[in-house]
mmCIF file of C-alpha atoms in Angstrom:
data_model
loop_
_atom_site.group_PDB
_atom_site.id
_atom_site.type_symbol
_atom_site.label_atom_id
_atom_site.label_comp_id
_atom_site.label_asym_id
_atom_site.label_seq_id
_atom_site.Cartn_x
_atom_site.Cartn_y
_atom_site.Cartn_z
ATOM 1 C CA MET A 1 4.759 -4.220 20.017
ATOM 2 C CA ASP A 2 6.856 -6.325 17.726
ATOM 3 C CA THR A 3 4.017 -7.524 15.720
ATOM 4 C CA ALA A 4 4.458 -10.864 13.469
ATOM 5 C CA PRO A 5 1.677 -11.898 10.848
ATOM 6 C CA ARG A 6 0.295 -15.576 11.485
ATOM 7 C CA ALA A 7 0.738 -16.044 7.865
ATOM 8 C CA LEU A 8 2.411 -14.855 4.682
ATOM 9 C CA ARG A 9 1.172 -14.126 1.507
ATOM 10 C CA ALA A 10 1.814 -17.293 -0.729
ATOM 11 C CA SER A 11 3.611 -16.948 -4.506
ATOM 12 C CA PRO A 12 0.700 -15.735 -6.819
ATOM 13 C CA ALA A 13 2.610 -17.452 -9.652
ATOM 14 C CA PRO A 14 3.975 -21.245 -9.462
ATOM 15 C CA LEU A 15 7.942 -21.497 -8.690
ATOM 16 C CA ILE A 16 10.190 -24.405 -10.147
ATOM 17 C CA VAL A 17 13.877 -24.852 -9.178
ATOM 18 C CA ALA A 18 15.943 -25.961 -11.654
ATOM 19 C CA SER A 19 17.734 -28.735 -9.623
ATOM 20 C CA GLY A 20 14.577 -29.993 -8.645
ATOM 21 C CA ALA A 21 13.062 -30.119 -11.865
ATOM 22 C CA PRO A 22 12.077 -33.516 -14.014
ATOM 23 C CA ARG A 23 15.058 -34.501 -16.547
ATOM 24 C CA SER A 24 12.399 -36.222 -19.333
ATOM 25 C CA GLY A 25 12.131 -32.588 -20.707
ATOM 26 C CA PRO A 26 14.426 -29.907 -22.109
ATOM 27 C CA PRO A 27 16.344 -27.991 -19.568
ATOM 28 C CA LEU A 28 14.173 -25.255 -18.368
ATOM 29 C CA TRP A 29 16.407 -22.641 -19.414
ATOM 30 C CA ARG A 30 15.612 -23.895 -22.849
ATOM 31 C CA ASP A 31 11.964 -24.192 -22.452
ATOM 32 C CA GLU A 32 9.728 -21.064 -23.943
ATOM 33 C CA SER A 33 6.789 -21.857 -21.863
ATOM 34 C CA MET A 34 9.329 -20.971 -18.523
ATOM 35 C CA LEU A 35 10.490 -17.908 -17.580
ATOM 36 C CA ARG A 36 13.718 -17.512 -15.040
ATOM 37 C CA VAL A 37 12.857 -15.124 -12.219
ATOM 38 C CA ARG A 38 15.968 -16.007 -10.629
ATOM 39 C CA SER A 39 19.094 -18.195 -10.943
ATOM 40 C CA GLY A 40 17.853 -21.405 -10.920
ATOM 41 C CA VAL A 41 14.294 -20.036 -10.091
ATOM 42 C CA TYR A 42 11.477 -20.291 -12.955
ATOM 43 C CA THR A 43 7.593 -19.640 -13.433
ATOM 44 C CA VAL A 44 5.127 -20.359 -15.877
ATOM 45 C CA ARG A 45 5.309 -17.599 -18.422
ATOM 46 C CA THR A 46 1.288 -17.305 -19.122
ATOM 47 C CA ALA A 47 0.753 -17.102 -15.502
ATOM 48 C CA TRP A 48 3.446 -14.252 -14.928
ATOM 49 C CA ASP A 49 1.886 -12.366 -17.934
ATOM 50 C CA GLY A 50 -1.517 -12.508 -16.239
ATOM 51 C CA LEU A 51 -0.111 -10.806 -12.958
ATOM 52 C CA ALA A 52 -0.283 -7.266 -11.834
ATOM 53 C CA PRO A 53 3.182 -5.397 -11.364
ATOM 54 C CA TRP A 54 2.809 -5.808 -7.602
ATOM 55 C CA GLU A 55 2.294 -9.245 -7.720
ATOM 56 C CA ARG A 56 4.978 -9.968 -10.039
ATOM 57 C CA TYR A 57 7.082 -8.118 -7.429
ATOM 58 C CA LEU A 58 5.844 -10.737 -4.796
ATOM 59 C CA VAL A 59 6.594 -13.731 -7.143
ATOM 60 C CA ARG A 60 10.339 -12.339 -7.163
ATOM 61 C CA VAL A 61 10.571 -12.037 -3.313
ATOM 62 C CA HIS A 62 9.479 -15.681 -3.163
ATOM 63 C CA ALA A 63 12.181 -16.655 -5.526
ATOM 64 C CA PHE A 64 14.530 -15.107 -3.915
ATOM 65 C CA ALA A 65 13.548 -16.610 -0.644
ATOM 66 C CA VAL A 66 14.077 -19.886 -2.343
ATOM 67 C CA ALA A 67 17.427 -18.986 -3.578
ATOM 68 C CA ARG A 68 18.831 -17.801 -0.326
ATOM 69 C CA ARG A 69 17.085 -19.366 3.061
ATOM 70 C CA ASP A 70 18.668 -16.977 5.164
ATOM 71 C CA ALA A 71 17.593 -13.968 3.981
ATOM 72 C CA VAL A 72 15.797 -11.646 6.499
ATOM 73 C CA PHE A 73 13.267 -9.338 4.134
ATOM 74 C CA SER A 74 12.532 -6.026 4.987
ATOM 75 C CA HIS A 75 10.997 -2.622 3.336
ATOM 76 C CA GLU A 76 8.536 -3.438 0.360
ATOM 77 C CA SER A 77 9.621 -7.173 0.176
ATOM 78 C CA ALA A 78 8.554 -7.557 4.121
ATOM 79 C CA ALA A 79 5.352 -5.542 2.806
ATOM 80 C CA ALA A 80 4.665 -7.668 -0.068
ATOM 81 C CA LEU A 81 4.685 -10.865 2.115
ATOM 82 C CA VAL A 82 2.592 -9.520 4.873
ATOM 83 C CA GLY A 83 0.078 -7.910 2.338
ATOM 84 C CA LEU A 84 0.720 -4.226 3.164
ATOM 85 C CA PRO A 85 0.364 -1.851 0.382
ATOM 86 C CA VAL A 86 3.069 -2.340 -2.491
ATOM 87 C CA PHE A 87 3.103 0.425 -5.538
ATOM 88 C CA GLY A 88 3.804 -0.847 -8.782
ATOM 89 C CA GLU A 89 6.856 -2.896 -8.913
ATOM 90 C CA PRO A 90 9.423 -2.218 -6.725
ATOM 91 C CA ARG A 91 12.819 -1.741 -8.438
ATOM 92 C CA MET A 92 14.434 -3.767 -5.499
ATOM 93 C CA ILE A 93 14.431 -6.803 -3.212
ATOM 94 C CA HIS A 94 14.969 -5.862 0.291
ATOM 95 C CA ILE A 95 17.177 -7.565 2.520
ATOM 96 C CA PHE A 96 18.317 -6.700 6.305
ATOM 97 C CA ASP A 97 21.865 -8.010 7.521
ATOM 98 C CA GLY A 98 22.893 -6.309 10.745
ATOM 99 C CA ARG A 99 26.107 -7.682 10.575
ATOM 100 C CA ARG A 100 27.401 -5.246 7.758
ATOM 101 C CA ALA A 101 29.033 -2.266 8.418
ATOM 102 C CA ARG A 102 27.146 -0.649 5.611
ATOM 103 C CA SER A 103 23.995 -0.963 3.465
ATOM 104 C CA VAL A 104 25.315 -2.170 0.127
ATOM 105 C CA SER A 105 23.065 -2.970 -3.500
ATOM 106 C CA TYR A 106 23.964 -5.529 -5.951
ATOM 107 C CA GLY A 107 21.898 -6.587 -9.161
ATOM 108 C CA ASP A 108 18.409 -6.107 -8.136
ATOM 109 C CA VAL A 109 19.089 -6.470 -4.511
ATOM 110 C CA THR A 110 19.674 -3.830 -1.607
ATOM 111 C CA VAL A 111 21.179 -5.236 1.745
ATOM 112 C CA HIS A 112 20.224 -3.294 4.662
ATOM 113 C CA THR A 113 22.187 -2.686 7.988
ATOM 114 C CA SER A 114 21.574 -0.581 11.199
ATOM 115 C CA ALA A 115 23.099 0.513 14.273
ATOM 116 C CA ASP A 116 20.368 -0.061 16.216
ATOM 117 C CA PRO A 117 19.170 -3.305 16.952
ATOM 118 C CA ARG A 118 16.355 -4.670 14.700
ATOM 119 C CA SER A 119 13.936 -7.331 15.485
ATOM 120 C CA THR A 120 12.728 -10.174 13.006
ATOM 121 C CA CYS A 121 10.284 -12.919 13.249
ATOM 122 C CA GLU A 122 9.881 -16.459 11.032
ATOM 123 C CA VAL A 123 7.201 -17.245 9.337
ATOM 124 C CA ALA A 124 6.316 -20.644 7.216
ATOM 125 C CA GLY A 125 10.470 -20.645 7.030
ATOM 126 C CA ILE A 126 10.826 -16.923 5.776
ATOM 127 C CA ARG A 127 12.384 -14.417 7.749
ATOM 128 C CA ILE A 128 11.249 -10.902 8.014
ATOM 129 C CA THR A 129 11.690 -7.823 10.061
ATOM 130 C CA THR A 130 8.711 -7.212 11.877
ATOM 131 C CA ILE A 131 5.762 -5.257 11.313
ATOM 132 C CA PRO A 132 6.487 -1.694 13.112
ATOM 133 C CA ASN A 133 9.939 -2.014 11.517
ATOM 134 C CA VAL A 134 8.429 -2.237 7.942
ATOM 135 C CA VAL A 135 6.233 0.562 8.670
ATOM 136 C CA VAL A 136 8.815 2.629 9.887
ATOM 137 C CA ASP A 137 11.271 2.064 7.224
ATOM 138 C CA LEU A 138 8.835 2.686 4.633
ATOM 139 C CA ALA A 139 7.814 5.842 5.824
ATOM 140 C CA ARG A 140 11.344 6.980 5.777
ATOM 141 C CA ALA A 141 11.841 5.954 2.263
ATOM 142 C CA LEU A 142 8.248 6.428 0.064
ATOM 143 C CA PRO A 143 6.674 9.610 -0.807
ATOM 144 C CA PRO A 144 4.682 10.885 2.327
ATOM 145 C CA ALA A 145 1.135 9.867 0.935
ATOM 146 C CA LEU A 146 2.166 6.356 -0.029
ATOM 147 C CA GLY A 147 4.057 6.189 3.484
ATOM 148 C CA LEU A 148 0.433 6.941 5.235
ATOM 149 C CA ALA A 149 -1.299 4.608 3.249
ATOM 150 C CA VAL A 150 1.350 1.726 4.393
ATOM 151 C CA ALA A 151 0.981 2.765 8.070
ATOM 152 C CA ASP A 152 -3.048 3.081 7.774
ATOM 153 C CA ALA A 153 -2.902 -0.332 6.457
ATOM 154 C CA ALA A 154 -0.693 -1.973 9.174
ATOM 155 C CA SER A 155 -2.695 -0.074 12.340
ATOM 156 C CA ARG A 156 -5.919 -1.742 10.415
ATOM 157 C CA THR A 157 -4.698 -5.108 9.720
ATOM 158 C CA PHE A 158 -2.240 -5.614 12.842
ATOM 159 C CA GLY A 159 -4.170 -3.401 15.467
ATOM 160 C CA LEU A 160 -1.035 -0.779 15.901
ATOM 161 C CA ASP A 161 -1.473 2.827 16.324
ATOM 162 C CA ALA A 162 0.335 6.077 15.618
ATOM 163 C CA GLU A 163 1.927 5.958 18.779
ATOM 164 C CA GLN A 164 3.565 2.572 18.639
ATOM 165 C CA PHE A 165 4.928 3.610 15.116
ATOM 166 C CA LEU A 166 6.745 6.724 16.544
ATOM 167 C CA GLU A 167 7.830 5.183 19.507
ATOM 168 C CA ARG A 168 9.941 2.798 17.475
ATOM 169 C CA LEU A 169 10.924 5.570 14.874
ATOM 170 C CA LEU A 170 12.410 7.527 18.510
ATOM 171 C CA GLU A 171 13.965 4.626 19.294
ATOM 172 C CA GLN A 172 16.038 4.363 16.215
ATOM 173 C CA SER A 173 19.229 6.809 15.849
ATOM 174 C CA ASN A 174 18.989 6.961 12.327
ATOM 175 C CA THR A 175 17.898 10.072 10.757
ATOM 176 C CA PHE A 176 17.411 9.562 7.457
ATOM 177 C CA GLY A 177 13.787 10.430 6.253
ATOM 178 C CA VAL A 178 12.765 11.448 9.848
ATOM 179 C CA ARG A 179 10.480 14.146 9.138
ATOM 180 C CA ARG A 180 8.547 12.628 6.487
ATOM 181 C CA ALA A 181 8.337 9.617 8.849
ATOM 182 C CA GLN A 182 6.638 11.766 11.444
ATOM 183 C CA TRP A 183 4.240 13.296 8.992
ATOM 184 C CA ALA A 184 2.931 9.688 7.645
ATOM 185 C CA LEU A 185 2.986 7.908 11.027
ATOM 186 C CA THR A 186 1.321 10.779 13.276
ATOM 187 C CA ARG A 187 -1.638 10.304 10.899
ATOM 188 C CA ALA A 188 -2.189 6.727 10.880
ATOM 189 C CA VAL A 189 -5.936 5.590 11.830
ATOM 190 C CA PRO A 190 -7.204 2.028 11.439
ATOM 191 C CA MET A 191 -10.382 3.703 9.504
ATOM 192 C CA ALA A 192 -8.954 4.223 6.086
ATOM 193 C CA GLU A 193 -9.828 0.695 4.150
ATOM 194 C CA SER A 194 -7.677 1.046 1.085
ATOM 195 C CA PRO A 195 -4.529 2.721 -0.093
ATOM 196 C CA GLY A 196 -6.931 4.903 -2.170
ATOM 197 C CA GLU A 197 -8.718 6.477 0.845
ATOM 198 C CA SER A 198 -5.220 6.870 2.679
ATOM 199 C CA ILE A 199 -3.745 8.878 -0.525
ATOM 200 C CA SER A 200 -6.886 10.900 -0.609
ATOM 201 C CA ARG A 201 -7.110 11.714 2.744
ATOM 202 C CA ALA A 202 -2.949 13.319 2.163
ATOM 203 C CA VAL A 203 -4.124 15.163 -0.614
ATOM 204 C CA ILE A 204 -7.717 16.594 0.966
ATOM 205 C CA GLU A 205 -4.866 18.145 3.662
ATOM 206 C CA TRP A 206 -2.618 19.414 1.124
ATOM 207 C CA CYS A 207 -5.360 20.999 -0.956
ATOM 208 C CA GLY A 208 -6.022 23.115 1.949
ATOM 209 C CA PHE A 209 -9.857 21.336 2.651
ATOM 210 C CA PRO A 210 -10.673 21.141 6.283
ATOM 211 C CA ALA A 211 -10.089 17.584 8.020
ATOM 212 C CA PRO A 212 -13.111 15.199 7.411
ATOM 213 C CA ALA A 213 -14.594 12.579 9.412
ATOM 214 C CA LEU A 214 -13.648 9.006 8.539
ATOM 215 C CA GLN A 215 -16.225 6.004 8.000
ATOM 216 C CA THR A 216 -19.239 8.398 9.185
ATOM 217 C CA GLU A 217 -22.586 6.139 9.390
ATOM 218 C CA HIS A 218 -25.741 7.941 8.023
ATOM 219 C CA GLN A 219 -29.552 6.949 8.710
ATOM 220 C CA VAL A 220 -31.554 7.576 5.728
ATOM 221 C CA ALA A 221 -35.275 5.775 5.287
ATOM 222 C CA GLY A 222 -34.304 3.007 7.593
ATOM 223 C CA ARG A 223 -31.112 1.958 6.205
ATOM 224 C CA THR A 224 -27.525 2.931 7.358
ATOM 225 C CA TYR A 225 -24.857 3.946 4.934
ATOM 226 C CA ARG A 226 -21.161 4.608 5.320
ATOM 227 C CA SER A 227 -19.051 7.326 3.740
ATOM 228 C CA ASP A 228 -15.342 7.415 3.330
ATOM 229 C CA PHE A 229 -15.141 10.726 4.436
ATOM 230 C CA CYS A 230 -17.738 13.107 5.482
ATOM 231 C CA TRP A 231 -17.821 17.203 6.273
ATOM 232 C CA PRO A 232 -21.117 17.625 8.176
ATOM 233 C CA GLU A 233 -21.329 20.933 8.804
ATOM 234 C CA HIS A 234 -21.036 21.849 4.815
ATOM 235 C CA ARG A 235 -23.453 18.355 4.352
ATOM 236 C CA VAL A 236 -20.309 16.930 1.905
ATOM 237 C CA ILE A 237 -19.445 13.571 1.341
ATOM 238 C CA GLY A 238 -16.758 12.333 -0.311
ATOM 239 C CA GLU A 239 -16.068 8.719 -1.952
ATOM 240 C CA SER A 240 -13.033 7.404 -3.157
ATOM 241 C CA ASP A 241 -13.962 4.661 -5.468
ATOM 242 C CA GLY A 242 -11.969 1.375 -5.787
ATOM 243 C CA TRP A 243 -13.188 -0.901 -8.776
ATOM 244 C CA SER A 244 -12.369 -4.011 -6.689
ATOM 245 C CA LYS A 245 -15.568 -3.206 -4.623
ATOM 246 C CA TYR A 246 -17.618 -3.365 -7.417
ATOM 247 C CA GLY A 247 -16.420 -7.205 -8.337
ATOM 248 C CA LEU A 248 -16.098 -6.620 -12.003
ATOM 249 C CA HIS A 249 -14.899 -10.202 -12.618
ATOM 250 C CA ASP A 250 -18.440 -10.845 -12.350
ATOM 251 C CA PRO A 251 -20.478 -8.935 -14.462
ATOM 252 C CA ALA A 252 -23.733 -9.641 -12.692
ATOM 253 C CA ALA A 253 -22.464 -8.887 -9.300
ATOM 254 C CA ALA A 254 -20.953 -5.258 -11.019
ATOM 255 C CA ALA A 255 -24.071 -4.395 -11.993
ATOM 256 C CA GLU A 256 -25.976 -5.300 -8.630
ATOM 257 C CA ALA A 257 -23.143 -3.261 -7.017
ATOM 258 C CA LEU A 258 -23.220 -0.343 -9.008
ATOM 259 C CA ARG A 259 -27.244 -0.392 -9.033
ATOM 260 C CA ALA A 260 -26.746 -0.439 -4.777
ATOM 261 C CA GLU A 261 -24.389 2.131 -5.248
ATOM 262 C CA LYS A 262 -26.231 4.835 -7.195
ATOM 263 C CA GLN A 263 -29.563 3.919 -4.789
ATOM 264 C CA ARG A 264 -27.432 4.857 -1.565
ATOM 265 C CA GLU A 265 -26.206 7.978 -3.281
ATOM 266 C CA ASP A 266 -29.409 9.190 -4.384
ATOM 267 C CA ALA A 267 -30.863 8.531 -0.975
ATOM 268 C CA LEU A 268 -28.227 10.732 0.577
ATOM 269 C CA ARG A 269 -28.720 13.635 -1.802
ATOM 270 C CA ARG A 270 -32.575 13.354 -0.768
ATOM 271 C CA GLN A 271 -31.601 14.206 2.606
ATOM 272 C CA GLY A 272 -29.507 17.271 1.483
ATOM 273 C CA TRP A 273 -25.927 15.619 1.079
ATOM 274 C CA ARG A 274 -23.814 16.606 -1.897
ATOM 275 C CA VAL A 275 -21.717 13.629 -3.154
ATOM 276 C CA ALA A 276 -18.264 13.662 -4.564
ATOM 277 C CA ARG A 277 -16.743 10.964 -6.085
ATOM 278 C CA TRP A 278 -13.100 10.372 -7.442
ATOM 279 C CA ASP A 279 -10.945 7.025 -8.321
ATOM 280 C CA TYR A 280 -7.640 6.073 -7.135
ATOM 281 C CA ALA A 281 -5.962 7.767 -10.278
ATOM 282 C CA GLY A 282 -8.121 10.524 -9.520
ATOM 283 C CA ALA A 283 -6.416 11.006 -6.042
ATOM 284 C CA LEU A 284 -2.711 10.833 -7.501
ATOM 285 C CA GLY A 285 -3.343 13.078 -9.802
ATOM 286 C CA VAL A 286 -4.661 15.701 -7.521
ATOM 287 C CA ASP A 287 -7.161 17.631 -9.994
ATOM 288 C CA ALA A 288 -10.251 15.211 -10.155
ATOM 289 C CA LEU A 289 -10.236 15.150 -6.479
ATOM 290 C CA ARG A 290 -9.863 18.496 -5.760
ATOM 291 C CA ASP A 291 -12.652 19.455 -8.411
ATOM 292 C CA ALA A 292 -14.826 17.134 -7.104
ATOM 293 C CA LEU A 293 -14.867 18.601 -3.695
ATOM 294 C CA LEU A 294 -15.205 21.674 -5.256
ATOM 295 C CA ALA A 295 -18.150 20.845 -7.499
ATOM 296 C CA ALA A 296 -19.770 19.915 -4.104
ATOM 297 C CA GLY A 297 -19.447 22.981 -2.766
ATOM 298 C CA LEU A 298 -16.402 22.310 -0.492
ATOM 299 C CA ARG A 299 -13.896 25.068 0.073
ATOM 300 C CA PRO A 300 -10.261 25.537 0.886
ATOM 301 C CA VAL A 301 -9.280 26.974 4.640
ATOM 302 C CA ARG A 302 -5.734 27.519 4.213
ATOM 303 C CA ARG A 303 -3.170 27.809 1.054
ATOM 304 C CA PRO A 304 -2.240 24.572 -0.772
ATOM 305 C CA ASP A 305 0.779 22.746 -0.256
ATOM 306 C CA LEU A 306 2.034 22.587 -4.173
ATOM 307 C CA ALA A 307 5.263 21.078 -3.323
ATOM 308 C CA ALA A 308 3.757 18.119 -1.847
ATOM 309 C CA LEU A 309 0.566 18.007 -4.288
ATOM 310 C CA SER A 310 3.292 17.931 -7.075
ATOM 311 C CA ALA A 311 4.783 14.739 -5.969
ATOM 312 C CA VAL A 312 1.747 12.656 -4.648
ATOM 313 C CA GLY A 313 2.497 9.275 -6.542
ATOM 314 C CA ARG A 314 6.138 9.926 -7.545
ATOM 315 C CA ASN A 315 7.482 6.746 -6.527
ATOM 316 C CA PRO A 316 11.420 6.316 -7.813
ATOM 317 C CA ARG A 317 11.403 2.822 -5.849
ATOM 318 C CA SER A 318 9.058 1.296 -8.334
ATOM 319 C CA THR A 319 8.311 0.930 -11.931
#
């Protein structure tokens, strides 16, 4: 049950400790090519500038691990290390210390504690809370759609299921965020292949659309195609696009992927399927996803949850 990863994600940018830097050059704090990440820990400024927000956060986590060898990472910090979704750049580094009487924050660090025993593990010299604890902690704290994305990813990557997550939640005496966590954890499935798909599934439910089948295979002209979302009785397919699948770093590969995608969609349309497409931003913003499904002929079967839809991507824990 207390799954531990085999490896952790490395820092996306090099880290240089001031105490170990060569003495021939200027001190790191005076070197304009270097950026201070944490007291006594620096990185190359150009490398930092090229990182996405969640990658910068992972650099910050590794810098803290260098500065505090005894730290036990939890919440978003542990999620970043094990490759679970992190949204934007979290404001705080999160660590766990069960010896404390209460949780406390200082600077950009939050130290969590718990009245319940908390299992931890060590990988490559860095200590983290175990995967079920990471998932439950984030399901309590994150907006529900983002908590679902974390739970889905853990289910897919580590082979855990909703029942195991709920068991860990119910073992804990902490009542904070229980209802929010239950909503996300009961819906965790391994079929969602990206955070965009998980968030889309939440938005589809809150818009009042019927529940879709996930990762359905379609046999068309001797070939097998798979859809993200499918409503067979309505002949509607939904696709949550992520730019990474098109390999945009390689123009030739991107062009080929786009051609293959169009051929696939044309083949499905010839078989009578109506295809709705949206991207990650369209799911967070709700309107693009909802309008695409309505245009494809899908209709809501219950009243929308307007409160949930108004706060899909509102995450005060990140910049």
